[in-house]
PDB file of N, CA and C in Angstrom:
ATOM      1  N   MET A   1     -18.221 -22.508  21.471  1.00 72.00           N
ATOM      2  CA  MET A   1     -16.744 -22.655  21.823  1.00 72.00           C
ATOM      3  C   MET A   1     -16.036 -21.339  21.385  1.00 72.00           C
ATOM      4  N   SER A   2     -15.200 -20.786  22.320  1.00 80.00           N
ATOM      5  CA  SER A   2     -14.480 -19.553  22.074  1.00 80.00           C
ATOM      6  C   SER A   2     -13.164 -19.835  21.351  1.00 80.00           C
ATOM      7  N   ARG A   3     -12.768 -18.881  20.583  1.00 93.00           N
ATOM      8  CA  ARG A   3     -11.439 -19.013  19.942  1.00 93.00           C
ATOM      9  C   ARG A   3     -10.579 -17.909  20.308  1.00 93.00           C
ATOM     10  N   THR A   4      -9.306 -18.000  19.838  1.00 96.00           N
ATOM     11  CA  THR A   4      -8.195 -17.039  20.100  1.00 96.00           C
ATOM     12  C   THR A   4      -7.717 -16.449  18.883  1.00 96.00           C
ATOM     13  N   ALA A   5      -7.495 -15.189  18.828  1.00 97.00           N
ATOM     14  CA  ALA A   5      -7.024 -14.410  17.642  1.00 97.00           C
ATOM     15  C   ALA A   5      -5.605 -13.780  17.952  1.00 97.00           C
ATOM     16  N   ALA A   6      -4.996 -13.555  16.900  1.00 97.00           N
ATOM     17  CA  ALA A   6      -3.657 -12.787  16.995  1.00 97.00           C
ATOM     18  C   ALA A   6      -3.799 -11.608  16.006  1.00 97.00           C
ATOM     19  N   ILE A   7      -3.587 -10.431  16.513  1.00 98.00           N
ATOM     20  CA  ILE A   7      -3.576  -9.291  15.737  1.00 98.00           C
ATOM     21  C   ILE A   7      -2.096  -8.970  15.488  1.00 98.00           C
ATOM     22  N   LEU A   8      -1.738  -8.983  14.200  1.00 97.00           N
ATOM     23  CA  LEU A   8      -0.398  -8.750  13.740  1.00 97.00           C
ATOM     24  C   LEU A   8      -0.203  -7.385  13.036  1.00 97.00           C
ATOM     25  N   LEU A   9       0.345  -6.434  13.874  1.00 96.00           N
ATOM     26  CA  LEU A   9       0.425  -5.071  13.397  1.00 96.00           C
ATOM     27  C   LEU A   9       1.610  -4.790  12.495  1.00 96.00           C
ATOM     28  N   ALA A  10       1.348  -4.400  11.323  1.00 94.00           N
ATOM     29  CA  ALA A  10       2.345  -4.213  10.299  1.00 94.00           C
ATOM     30  C   ALA A  10       2.244  -2.819   9.510  1.00 94.00           C
ATOM     31  N   ALA A  11       1.439  -1.991  10.077  1.00 91.00           N
ATOM     32  CA  ALA A  11       1.138  -0.691   9.356  1.00 91.00           C
ATOM     33  C   ALA A  11       1.936   0.361   9.771  1.00 91.00           C
ATOM     34  N   GLY A  12       2.933   0.200  10.651  1.00 73.00           N
ATOM     35  CA  GLY A  12       3.804   1.375  11.043  1.00 73.00           C
ATOM     36  C   GLY A  12       4.465   2.096  10.008  1.00 73.00           C
ATOM     37  N   SER A  13       4.709   3.334  10.403  1.00 57.00           N
ATOM     38  CA  SER A  13       5.404   4.287   9.334  1.00 57.00           C
ATOM     39  C   SER A  13       6.864   4.044   9.298  1.00 57.00           C
ATOM     40  N   GLY A  14       7.560   3.486  10.301  1.00 57.00           N
ATOM     41  CA  GLY A  14       8.922   3.268  10.325  1.00 57.00           C
ATOM     42  C   GLY A  14       9.767   4.588  10.493  1.00 57.00           C
ATOM     43  N   ARG A  15       9.200   5.583  11.200  1.00 58.00           N
ATOM     44  CA  ARG A  15       9.924   6.937  11.379  1.00 58.00           C
ATOM     45  C   ARG A  15      11.273   6.735  11.903  1.00 58.00           C
ATOM     46  N   ARG A  16      11.395   5.820  12.896  1.00 56.00           N
ATOM     47  CA  ARG A  16      12.695   5.676  13.602  1.00 56.00           C
ATOM     48  C   ARG A  16      13.741   5.070  12.691  1.00 56.00           C
ATOM     49  N   MET A  17      13.270   4.435  11.597  1.00 53.00           N
ATOM     50  CA  MET A  17      14.204   3.805  10.644  1.00 53.00           C
ATOM     51  C   MET A  17      14.954   4.961   9.803  1.00 53.00           C
ATOM     52  N   GLN A  18      14.397   6.157   9.775  1.00 54.00           N
ATOM     53  CA  GLN A  18      14.887   7.340   9.093  1.00 54.00           C
ATOM     54  C   GLN A  18      15.174   7.079   7.594  1.00 54.00           C
ATOM     55  N   GLY A  19      14.241   6.340   6.885  1.00 54.00           N
ATOM     56  CA  GLY A  19      14.429   6.062   5.537  1.00 54.00           C
ATOM     57  C   GLY A  19      15.454   4.983   5.201  1.00 54.00           C
ATOM     58  N   ALA A  20      15.983   4.291   6.103  1.00 57.00           N
ATOM     59  CA  ALA A  20      17.008   3.208   5.779  1.00 57.00           C
ATOM     60  C   ALA A  20      16.357   2.127   4.975  1.00 57.00           C
ATOM     61  N   VAL A  21      15.070   1.894   5.159  1.00 62.00           N
ATOM     62  CA  VAL A  21      14.338   0.857   4.321  1.00 62.00           C
ATOM     63  C   VAL A  21      13.005   1.337   3.913  1.00 62.00           C
ATOM     64  N   ALA A  22      12.497   0.885   2.842  1.00 65.00           N
ATOM     65  CA  ALA A  22      11.186   1.356   2.403  1.00 65.00           C
ATOM     66  C   ALA A  22      10.076   0.994   3.194  1.00 65.00           C
ATOM     67  N   ASP A  23      10.155  -0.211   3.715  1.00 80.00           N
ATOM     68  CA  ASP A  23       9.057  -0.819   4.649  1.00 80.00           C
ATOM     69  C   ASP A  23       9.802  -1.722   5.632  1.00 80.00           C
ATOM     70  N   LYS A  24       9.776  -1.406   6.843  1.00 87.00           N
ATOM     71  CA  LYS A  24      10.487  -2.180   7.925  1.00 87.00           C
ATOM     72  C   LYS A  24       9.964  -3.560   8.076  1.00 87.00           C
ATOM     73  N   VAL A  25       8.664  -3.800   7.850  1.00 89.00           N
ATOM     74  CA  VAL A  25       8.218  -5.238   8.017  1.00 89.00           C
ATOM     75  C   VAL A  25       8.423  -6.048   6.805  1.00 89.00           C
ATOM     76  N   LEU A  26       8.643  -5.404   5.639  1.00 92.00           N
ATOM     77  CA  LEU A  26       8.996  -6.078   4.405  1.00 92.00           C
ATOM     78  C   LEU A  26      10.464  -6.113   4.149  1.00 92.00           C
ATOM     79  N   ALA A  27      11.338  -5.514   5.068  1.00 89.00           N
ATOM     80  CA  ALA A  27      12.730  -5.588   4.889  1.00 89.00           C
ATOM     81  C   ALA A  27      13.202  -6.944   5.038  1.00 89.00           C
ATOM     82  N   PRO A  28      14.269  -7.355   4.297  1.00 90.00           N
ATOM     83  CA  PRO A  28      14.747  -8.792   4.485  1.00 90.00           C
ATOM     84  C   PRO A  28      15.538  -9.066   5.718  1.00 90.00           C
ATOM     85  N   LEU A  29      15.332 -10.122   6.268  1.00 92.00           N
ATOM     86  CA  LEU A  29      16.016 -10.577   7.509  1.00 92.00           C
ATOM     87  C   LEU A  29      16.188 -12.087   7.322  1.00 92.00           C
ATOM     88  N   ALA A  30      17.396 -12.502   7.208  1.00 94.00           N
ATOM     89  CA  ALA A  30      17.732 -14.008   6.959  1.00 94.00           C
ATOM     90  C   ALA A  30      16.879 -14.499   5.765  1.00 94.00           C
ATOM     91  N   ASP A  31      16.906 -13.830   4.701  1.00 91.00           N
ATOM     92  CA  ASP A  31      16.307 -14.332   3.468  1.00 91.00           C
ATOM     93  C   ASP A  31      14.760 -14.244   3.472  1.00 91.00           C
ATOM     94  N   ARG A  32      14.106 -13.682   4.514  1.00 94.00           N
ATOM     95  CA  ARG A  32      12.641 -13.500   4.490  1.00 94.00           C
ATOM     96  C   ARG A  32      12.294 -12.142   4.929  1.00 94.00           C
ATOM     97  N   PRO A  33      11.158 -11.639   4.586  1.00 94.00           N
ATOM     98  CA  PRO A  33      10.736 -10.307   5.255  1.00 94.00           C
ATOM     99  C   PRO A  33      10.647 -10.359   6.786  1.00 94.00           C
ATOM    100  N   VAL A  34      10.909  -9.398   7.435  1.00 94.00           N
ATOM    101  CA  VAL A  34      10.637  -9.296   8.869  1.00 94.00           C
ATOM    102  C   VAL A  34       9.283  -9.830   9.287  1.00 94.00           C
ATOM    103  N   PHE A  35       8.242  -9.458   8.617  1.00 95.00           N
ATOM    104  CA  PHE A  35       6.923  -9.923   8.811  1.00 95.00           C
ATOM    105  C   PHE A  35       6.862 -11.370   8.857  1.00 95.00           C
ATOM    106  N   ALA A  36       7.499 -12.129   7.919  1.00 96.00           N
ATOM    107  CA  ALA A  36       7.413 -13.512   7.808  1.00 96.00           C
ATOM    108  C   ALA A  36       7.829 -14.184   9.000  1.00 96.00           C
ATOM    109  N   HIS A  37       8.809 -13.643   9.732  1.00 96.00           N
ATOM    110  CA  HIS A  37       9.348 -14.282  10.949  1.00 96.00           C
ATOM    111  C   HIS A  37       8.297 -14.149  12.090  1.00 96.00           C
ATOM    112  N   SER A  38       7.681 -12.971  12.251  1.00 94.00           N
ATOM    113  CA  SER A  38       6.656 -12.861  13.265  1.00 94.00           C
ATOM    114  C   SER A  38       5.429 -13.726  12.971  1.00 94.00           C
ATOM    115  N   ALA A  39       4.951 -13.701  11.681  1.00 96.00           N
ATOM    116  CA  ALA A  39       3.830 -14.526  11.289  1.00 96.00           C
ATOM    117  C   ALA A  39       4.149 -16.018  11.640  1.00 96.00           C
ATOM    118  N   ALA A  40       5.246 -16.475  11.237  1.00 95.00           N
ATOM    119  CA  ALA A  40       5.605 -17.865  11.358  1.00 95.00           C
ATOM    120  C   ALA A  40       5.705 -18.278  12.787  1.00 95.00           C
ATOM    121  N   ALA A  41       6.191 -17.400  13.707  1.00 95.00           N
ATOM    122  CA  ALA A  41       6.244 -17.656  15.061  1.00 95.00           C
ATOM    123  C   ALA A  41       4.800 -17.932  15.738  1.00 95.00           C
ATOM    124  N   PHE A  42       3.865 -17.145  15.291  1.00 94.00           N
ATOM    125  CA  PHE A  42       2.541 -17.306  15.792  1.00 94.00           C
ATOM    126  C   PHE A  42       1.905 -18.537  15.232  1.00 94.00           C
ATOM    127  N   LEU A  43       2.070 -18.714  14.011  1.00 94.00           N
ATOM    128  CA  LEU A  43       1.499 -19.976  13.296  1.00 94.00           C
ATOM    129  C   LEU A  43       2.027 -21.285  13.918  1.00 94.00           C
ATOM    130  N   GLU A  44       3.446 -21.268  14.130  1.00 94.00           N
ATOM    131  CA  GLU A  44       4.056 -22.466  14.607  1.00 94.00           C
ATOM    132  C   GLU A  44       3.694 -22.705  16.151  1.00 94.00           C
ATOM    133  N   SER A  45       3.263 -21.570  16.891  1.00 94.00           N
ATOM    134  CA  SER A  45       2.985 -21.714  18.340  1.00 94.00           C
ATOM    135  C   SER A  45       1.613 -22.387  18.443  1.00 94.00           C
ATOM    136  N   GLY A  46       0.663 -22.196  17.521  1.00 93.00           N
ATOM    137  CA  GLY A  46      -0.681 -22.727  17.611  1.00 93.00           C
ATOM    138  C   GLY A  46      -1.486 -22.071  18.594  1.00 93.00           C
ATOM    139  N   VAL A  47      -1.114 -20.823  19.066  1.00 94.00           N
ATOM    140  CA  VAL A  47      -1.932 -20.140  20.083  1.00 94.00           C
ATOM    141  C   VAL A  47      -3.121 -19.433  19.604  1.00 94.00           C
ATOM    142  N   ALA A  48      -3.131 -19.265  18.241  1.00 96.00           N
ATOM    143  CA  ALA A  48      -4.227 -18.517  17.592  1.00 96.00           C
ATOM    144  C   ALA A  48      -4.989 -19.330  16.600  1.00 96.00           C
ATOM    145  N   ASP A  49      -6.373 -19.131  16.588  1.00 93.00           N
ATOM    146  CA  ASP A  49      -7.176 -19.864  15.602  1.00 93.00           C
ATOM    147  C   ASP A  49      -7.451 -18.836  14.431  1.00 93.00           C
ATOM    148  N   TYR A  50      -7.195 -17.560  14.589  1.00 96.00           N
ATOM    149  CA  TYR A  50      -7.651 -16.634  13.598  1.00 96.00           C
ATOM    150  C   TYR A  50      -6.669 -15.482  13.612  1.00 96.00           C
ATOM    151  N   TYR A  51      -6.366 -14.892  12.577  1.00 97.00           N
ATOM    152  CA  TYR A  51      -5.470 -13.753  12.477  1.00 97.00           C
ATOM    153  C   TYR A  51      -6.017 -12.608  11.815  1.00 97.00           C
ATOM    154  N   ILE A  52      -5.738 -11.403  12.464  1.00 98.00           N
ATOM    155  CA  ILE A  52      -6.011 -10.047  11.751  1.00 98.00           C
ATOM    156  C   ILE A  52      -4.650  -9.415  11.448  1.00 98.00           C
ATOM    157  N   ILE A  53      -4.482  -9.178  10.220  1.00 97.00           N
ATOM    158  CA  ILE A  53      -3.142  -8.506   9.788  1.00 97.00           C
ATOM    159  C   ILE A  53      -3.487  -7.086   9.583  1.00 97.00           C
ATOM    160  N   VAL A  54      -2.844  -6.123  10.226  1.00 97.00           N
ATOM    161  CA  VAL A  54      -3.150  -4.759  10.054  1.00 97.00           C
ATOM    162  C   VAL A  54      -1.984  -4.081   9.180  1.00 97.00           C
ATOM    163  N   ALA A  55      -2.429  -3.665   8.006  1.00 97.00           N
ATOM    164  CA  ALA A  55      -1.486  -3.180   7.040  1.00 97.00           C
ATOM    165  C   ALA A  55      -1.772  -1.648   6.755  1.00 97.00           C
ATOM    166  N   ARG A  56      -0.674  -0.996   6.255  1.00 94.00           N
ATOM    167  CA  ARG A  56      -0.797   0.456   5.853  1.00 94.00           C
ATOM    168  C   ARG A  56      -1.740   0.720   4.825  1.00 94.00           C
ATOM    169  N   ASP A  57      -1.815  -0.105   3.680  1.00 94.00           N
ATOM    170  CA  ASP A  57      -2.488   0.132   2.570  1.00 94.00           C
ATOM    171  C   ASP A  57      -2.774  -1.187   1.761  1.00 94.00           C
ATOM    172  N   GLN A  58      -3.522  -1.053   0.689  1.00 95.00           N
ATOM    173  CA  GLN A  58      -3.736  -2.194  -0.115  1.00 95.00           C
ATOM    174  C   GLN A  58      -2.526  -2.906  -0.620  1.00 95.00           C
ATOM    175  N   ALA A  59      -1.589  -2.011  -1.172  1.00 94.00           N
ATOM    176  CA  ALA A  59      -0.323  -2.618  -1.830  1.00 94.00           C
ATOM    177  C   ALA A  59       0.460  -3.371  -0.694  1.00 94.00           C
ATOM    178  N   GLN A  60       0.517  -2.927   0.545  1.00 94.00           N
ATOM    179  CA  GLN A  60       1.196  -3.647   1.589  1.00 94.00           C
ATOM    180  C   GLN A  60       0.548  -4.889   1.901  1.00 94.00           C
ATOM    181  N   SER A  61      -0.838  -4.822   2.002  1.00 95.00           N
ATOM    182  CA  SER A  61      -1.626  -5.924   2.290  1.00 95.00           C
ATOM    183  C   SER A  61      -1.269  -7.089   1.233  1.00 95.00           C
ATOM    184  N   ILE A  62      -1.151  -6.743   0.030  1.00 95.00           N
ATOM    185  CA  ILE A  62      -0.885  -7.825  -1.050  1.00 95.00           C
ATOM    186  C   ILE A  62       0.510  -8.299  -0.826  1.00 95.00           C
ATOM    187  N   ALA A  63       1.532  -7.558  -0.528  1.00 95.00           N
ATOM    188  CA  ALA A  63       2.803  -8.058  -0.227  1.00 95.00           C
ATOM    189  C   ALA A  63       2.843  -8.927   0.974  1.00 95.00           C
ATOM    190  N   LEU A  64       2.183  -8.572   2.025  1.00 96.00           N
ATOM    191  CA  LEU A  64       2.161  -9.353   3.262  1.00 96.00           C
ATOM    192  C   LEU A  64       1.302 -10.602   3.168  1.00 96.00           C
ATOM    193  N   SER A  65       0.369 -10.767   2.230  1.00 96.00           N
ATOM    194  CA  SER A  65      -0.497 -11.873   2.118  1.00 96.00           C
ATOM    195  C   SER A  65       0.297 -13.132   1.641  1.00 96.00           C
ATOM    196  N   ALA A  66       1.499 -12.981   1.118  1.00 95.00           N
ATOM    197  CA  ALA A  66       2.375 -14.143   0.732  1.00 95.00           C
ATOM    198  C   ALA A  66       2.894 -14.861   1.942  1.00 95.00           C
ATOM    199  N   TYR A  67       2.911 -14.188   3.093  1.00 95.00           N
ATOM    200  CA  TYR A  67       3.467 -14.627   4.309  1.00 95.00           C
ATOM    201  C   TYR A  67       2.597 -14.793   5.477  1.00 95.00           C
ATOM    202  N   ALA A  68       1.282 -14.421   5.197  1.00 95.00           N
ATOM    203  CA  ALA A  68       0.349 -14.467   6.280  1.00 95.00           C
ATOM    204  C   ALA A  68      -0.194 -15.775   6.705  1.00 95.00           C
ATOM    205  N   PRO A  69      -0.321 -16.056   8.039  1.00 92.00           N
ATOM    206  CA  PRO A  69      -1.001 -17.402   8.383  1.00 92.00           C
ATOM    207  C   PRO A  69      -2.474 -17.286   8.022  1.00 92.00           C
ATOM    208  N   THR A  70      -3.148 -18.434   7.947  1.00 86.00           N
ATOM    209  CA  THR A  70      -4.485 -18.648   7.659  1.00 86.00           C
ATOM    210  C   THR A  70      -5.253 -19.286   8.859  1.00 86.00           C
ATOM    211  N   PRO A  71      -6.446 -18.980   8.992  1.00 88.00           N
ATOM    212  CA  PRO A  71      -7.163 -17.850   8.287  1.00 88.00           C
ATOM    213  C   PRO A  71      -6.891 -16.493   8.767  1.00 88.00           C
ATOM    214  N   ALA A  72      -6.812 -15.633   7.840  1.00 93.00           N
ATOM    215  CA  ALA A  72      -6.459 -14.182   8.231  1.00 93.00           C
ATOM    216  C   ALA A  72      -7.468 -13.298   7.452  1.00 93.00           C
ATOM    217  N   GLN A  73      -7.583 -12.078   8.157  1.00 96.00           N
ATOM    218  CA  GLN A  73      -8.333 -11.007   7.563  1.00 96.00           C
ATOM    219  C   GLN A  73      -7.369  -9.857   7.643  1.00 96.00           C
ATOM    220  N   PHE A  74      -7.385  -9.104   6.543  1.00 97.00           N
ATOM    221  CA  PHE A  74      -6.546  -7.777   6.498  1.00 97.00           C
ATOM    222  C   PHE A  74      -7.469  -6.570   6.793  1.00 97.00           C
ATOM    223  N   VAL A  75      -6.985  -5.782   7.641  1.00 98.00           N
ATOM    224  CA  VAL A  75      -7.593  -4.436   7.903  1.00 98.00           C
ATOM    225  C   VAL A  75      -6.588  -3.369   7.659  1.00 98.00           C
ATOM    226  N   ILE A  76      -7.051  -2.221   7.379  1.00 97.00           N
ATOM    227  CA  ILE A  76      -6.102  -0.975   7.171  1.00 97.00           C
ATOM    228  C   ILE A  76      -5.933  -0.356   8.519  1.00 97.00           C
ATOM    229  N   GLY A  77      -4.691   0.034   8.869  1.00 95.00           N
ATOM    230  CA  GLY A  77      -4.372   0.591  10.151  1.00 95.00           C
ATOM    231  C   GLY A  77      -4.826   2.028  10.143  1.00 95.00           C
ATOM    232  N   GLY A  78      -4.740   2.658  11.378  1.00 93.00           N
ATOM    233  CA  GLY A  78      -5.114   4.078  11.625  1.00 93.00           C
ATOM    234  C   GLY A  78      -3.969   4.930  11.651  1.00 93.00           C
ATOM    235  N   LYS A  79      -4.188   6.147  12.040  1.00 92.00           N
ATOM    236  CA  LYS A  79      -3.123   7.140  12.241  1.00 92.00           C
ATOM    237  C   LYS A  79      -2.030   6.804  13.209  1.00 92.00           C
ATOM    238  N   GLU A  80      -2.553   6.253  14.426  1.00 92.00           N
ATOM    239  CA  GLU A  80      -1.693   5.863  15.429  1.00 92.00           C
ATOM    240  C   GLU A  80      -1.882   4.337  15.796  1.00 92.00           C
ATOM    241  N   ARG A  81      -0.899   3.846  16.531  1.00 92.00           N
ATOM    242  CA  ARG A  81      -0.998   2.331  16.747  1.00 92.00           C
ATOM    243  C   ARG A  81      -2.289   1.957  17.396  1.00 92.00           C
ATOM    244  N   GLN A  82      -2.668   2.795  18.386  1.00 95.00           N
ATOM    245  CA  GLN A  82      -4.009   2.482  19.085  1.00 95.00           C
ATOM    246  C   GLN A  82      -5.091   2.570  18.131  1.00 95.00           C
ATOM    247  N   ASP A  83      -5.110   3.421  17.095  1.00 96.00           N
ATOM    248  CA  ASP A  83      -6.167   3.343  16.046  1.00 96.00           C
ATOM    249  C   ASP A  83      -6.107   2.041  15.331  1.00 96.00           C
ATOM    250  N   SER A  84      -4.885   1.559  14.949  1.00 96.00           N
ATOM    251  CA  SER A  84      -4.796   0.300  14.305  1.00 96.00           C
ATOM    252  C   SER A  84      -5.275  -0.855  15.105  1.00 96.00           C
ATOM    253  N   VAL A  85      -5.026  -0.861  16.331  1.00 97.00           N
ATOM    254  CA  VAL A  85      -5.482  -1.924  17.220  1.00 97.00           C
ATOM    255  C   VAL A  85      -7.022  -1.869  17.268  1.00 97.00           C
ATOM    256  N   GLN A  86      -7.548  -0.625  17.483  1.00 98.00           N
ATOM    257  CA  GLN A  86      -9.010  -0.579  17.416  1.00 98.00           C
ATOM    258  C   GLN A  86      -9.593  -1.116  16.190  1.00 98.00           C
ATOM    259  N   ASN A  87      -9.095  -0.736  15.071  1.00 97.00           N
ATOM    260  CA  ASN A  87      -9.599  -1.254  13.725  1.00 97.00           C
ATOM    261  C   ASN A  87      -9.553  -2.791  13.714  1.00 97.00           C
ATOM    262  N   ALA A  88      -8.625  -3.336  14.171  1.00 98.00           N
ATOM    263  CA  ALA A  88      -8.445  -4.839  14.263  1.00 98.00           C
ATOM    264  C   ALA A  88      -9.526  -5.459  15.185  1.00 98.00           C
ATOM    265  N   LEU A  89      -9.550  -4.856  16.393  1.00 98.00           N
ATOM    266  CA  LEU A  89     -10.518  -5.455  17.374  1.00 98.00           C
ATOM    267  C   LEU A  89     -11.926  -5.373  16.871  1.00 98.00           C
ATOM    268  N   ALA A  90     -12.299  -4.225  16.081  1.00 98.00           N
ATOM    269  CA  ALA A  90     -13.566  -4.117  15.569  1.00 98.00           C
ATOM    270  C   ALA A  90     -13.933  -5.140  14.484  1.00 98.00           C
ATOM    271  N   ALA A  91     -12.852  -5.605  13.840  1.00 97.00           N
ATOM    272  CA  ALA A  91     -12.981  -6.653  12.710  1.00 97.00           C
ATOM    273  C   ALA A  91     -13.196  -8.136  13.233  1.00 97.00           C
ATOM    274  N   LEU A  92     -12.823  -8.354  14.483  1.00 96.00           N
ATOM    275  CA  LEU A  92     -12.837  -9.684  14.988  1.00 96.00           C
ATOM    276  C   LEU A  92     -14.179 -10.381  14.986  1.00 96.00           C
ATOM    277  N   PRO A  93     -14.254 -11.665  14.632  1.00 94.00           N
ATOM    278  CA  PRO A  93     -15.588 -12.415  14.706  1.00 94.00           C
ATOM    279  C   PRO A  93     -15.985 -12.412  16.139  1.00 94.00           C
ATOM    280  N   ALA A  94     -17.281 -12.594  16.383  1.00 94.00           N
ATOM    281  CA  ALA A  94     -17.964 -12.523  17.744  1.00 94.00           C
ATOM    282  C   ALA A  94     -17.404 -13.608  18.645  1.00 94.00           C
ATOM    283  N   ASP A  95     -17.025 -14.781  18.062  1.00 95.00           N
ATOM    284  CA  ASP A  95     -16.621 -15.918  18.915  1.00 95.00           C
ATOM    285  C   ASP A  95     -15.112 -15.882  19.435  1.00 95.00           C
ATOM    286  N   ILE A  96     -14.482 -14.782  19.143  1.00 96.00           N
ATOM    287  CA  ILE A  96     -13.031 -14.689  19.637  1.00 96.00           C
ATOM    288  C   ILE A  96     -13.167 -14.202  21.088  1.00 96.00           C
ATOM    289  N   ALA A  97     -12.502 -15.033  22.039  1.00 96.00           N
ATOM    290  CA  ALA A  97     -12.559 -14.651  23.405  1.00 96.00           C
ATOM    291  C   ALA A  97     -11.227 -14.128  23.873  1.00 96.00           C
ATOM    292  N   TYR A  98     -10.150 -14.438  23.314  1.00 97.00           N
ATOM    293  CA  TYR A  98      -8.770 -14.003  23.736  1.00 97.00           C
ATOM    294  C   TYR A  98      -8.015 -13.460  22.501  1.00 97.00           C
ATOM    295  N   VAL A  99      -7.256 -12.376  22.784  1.00 97.00           N
ATOM    296  CA  VAL A  99      -6.496 -11.837  21.638  1.00 97.00           C
ATOM    297  C   VAL A  99      -5.063 -11.614  22.025  1.00 97.00           C
ATOM    298  N   PHE A 100      -4.158 -11.984  21.205  1.00 97.00           N
ATOM    299  CA  PHE A 100      -2.732 -11.585  21.219  1.00 97.00           C
ATOM    300  C   PHE A 100      -2.508 -10.388  20.293  1.00 97.00           C
ATOM    301  N   ILE A 101      -1.712  -9.409  20.730  1.00 97.00           N
ATOM    302  CA  ILE A 101      -1.405  -8.385  19.816  1.00 97.00           C
ATOM    303  C   ILE A 101       0.084  -8.238  19.757  1.00 97.00           C
ATOM    304  N   HIS A 102       0.601  -8.221  18.508  1.00 95.00           N
ATOM    305  CA  HIS A 102       2.003  -8.156  18.295  1.00 95.00           C
ATOM    306  C   HIS A 102       2.475  -7.230  17.186  1.00 95.00           C
ATOM    307  N   ASP A 103       3.508  -6.526  17.520  1.00 94.00           N
ATOM    308  CA  ASP A 103       4.143  -5.556  16.570  1.00 94.00           C
ATOM    309  C   ASP A 103       5.030  -6.229  15.761  1.00 94.00           C
ATOM    310  N   CYS A 104       4.760  -6.465  14.488  1.00 91.00           N
ATOM    311  CA  CYS A 104       5.536  -7.381  13.606  1.00 91.00           C
ATOM    312  C   CYS A 104       6.965  -6.844  13.349  1.00 91.00           C
ATOM    313  N   ALA A 105       7.311  -5.558  13.761  1.00 88.00           N
ATOM    314  CA  ALA A 105       8.575  -5.067  13.518  1.00 88.00           C
ATOM    315  C   ALA A 105       9.606  -5.654  14.520  1.00 88.00           C
ATOM    316  N   ARG A 106       8.981  -6.506  15.467  1.00 89.00           N
ATOM    317  CA  ARG A 106       9.786  -7.202  16.442  1.00 89.00           C
ATOM    318  C   ARG A 106       9.721  -8.680  16.096  1.00 89.00           C
ATOM    319  N   PRO A 107      10.567  -9.151  15.194  1.00 86.00           N
ATOM    320  CA  PRO A 107      10.375 -10.503  14.613  1.00 86.00           C
ATOM    321  C   PRO A 107      10.831 -11.638  15.533  1.00 86.00           C
ATOM    322  N   PHE A 108      11.380 -11.478  16.631  1.00 87.00           N
ATOM    323  CA  PHE A 108      12.033 -12.522  17.440  1.00 87.00           C
ATOM    324  C   PHE A 108      11.131 -12.951  18.576  1.00 87.00           C
ATOM    325  N   VAL A 109       9.797 -12.799  18.421  1.00 85.00           N
ATOM    326  CA  VAL A 109       8.883 -13.310  19.364  1.00 85.00           C
ATOM    327  C   VAL A 109       8.875 -14.889  19.468  1.00 85.00           C
ATOM    328  N   ARG A 110       8.735 -15.376  20.702  1.00 82.00           N
ATOM    329  CA  ARG A 110       8.691 -16.836  20.944  1.00 82.00           C
ATOM    330  C   ARG A 110       7.458 -17.190  21.651  1.00 82.00           C
TER     331      ARG A 110
END
């Protein structure tokens, strides 16, 4: 039986934020981090059986883990978004047939 995964990209540098926040996916939005809104939307939708969370580093992984859906695996992102996606795709279990990819800096996904 094939399963579906969601890759939640959270490793971005936030250059366009110009230093306004230390970490755009951990910045508060309606009393929760931006990441929590994206993660909750995917979890509530039921579209994925498995999650890959792409984080910038170990410290960010730990912070994100409080809001991550389960089951989830954390991987470290790459230099560019395409590298982060490649790292996540390489970490997927063999029985994953379909993949959703979402940039968690965009928390209003439905």
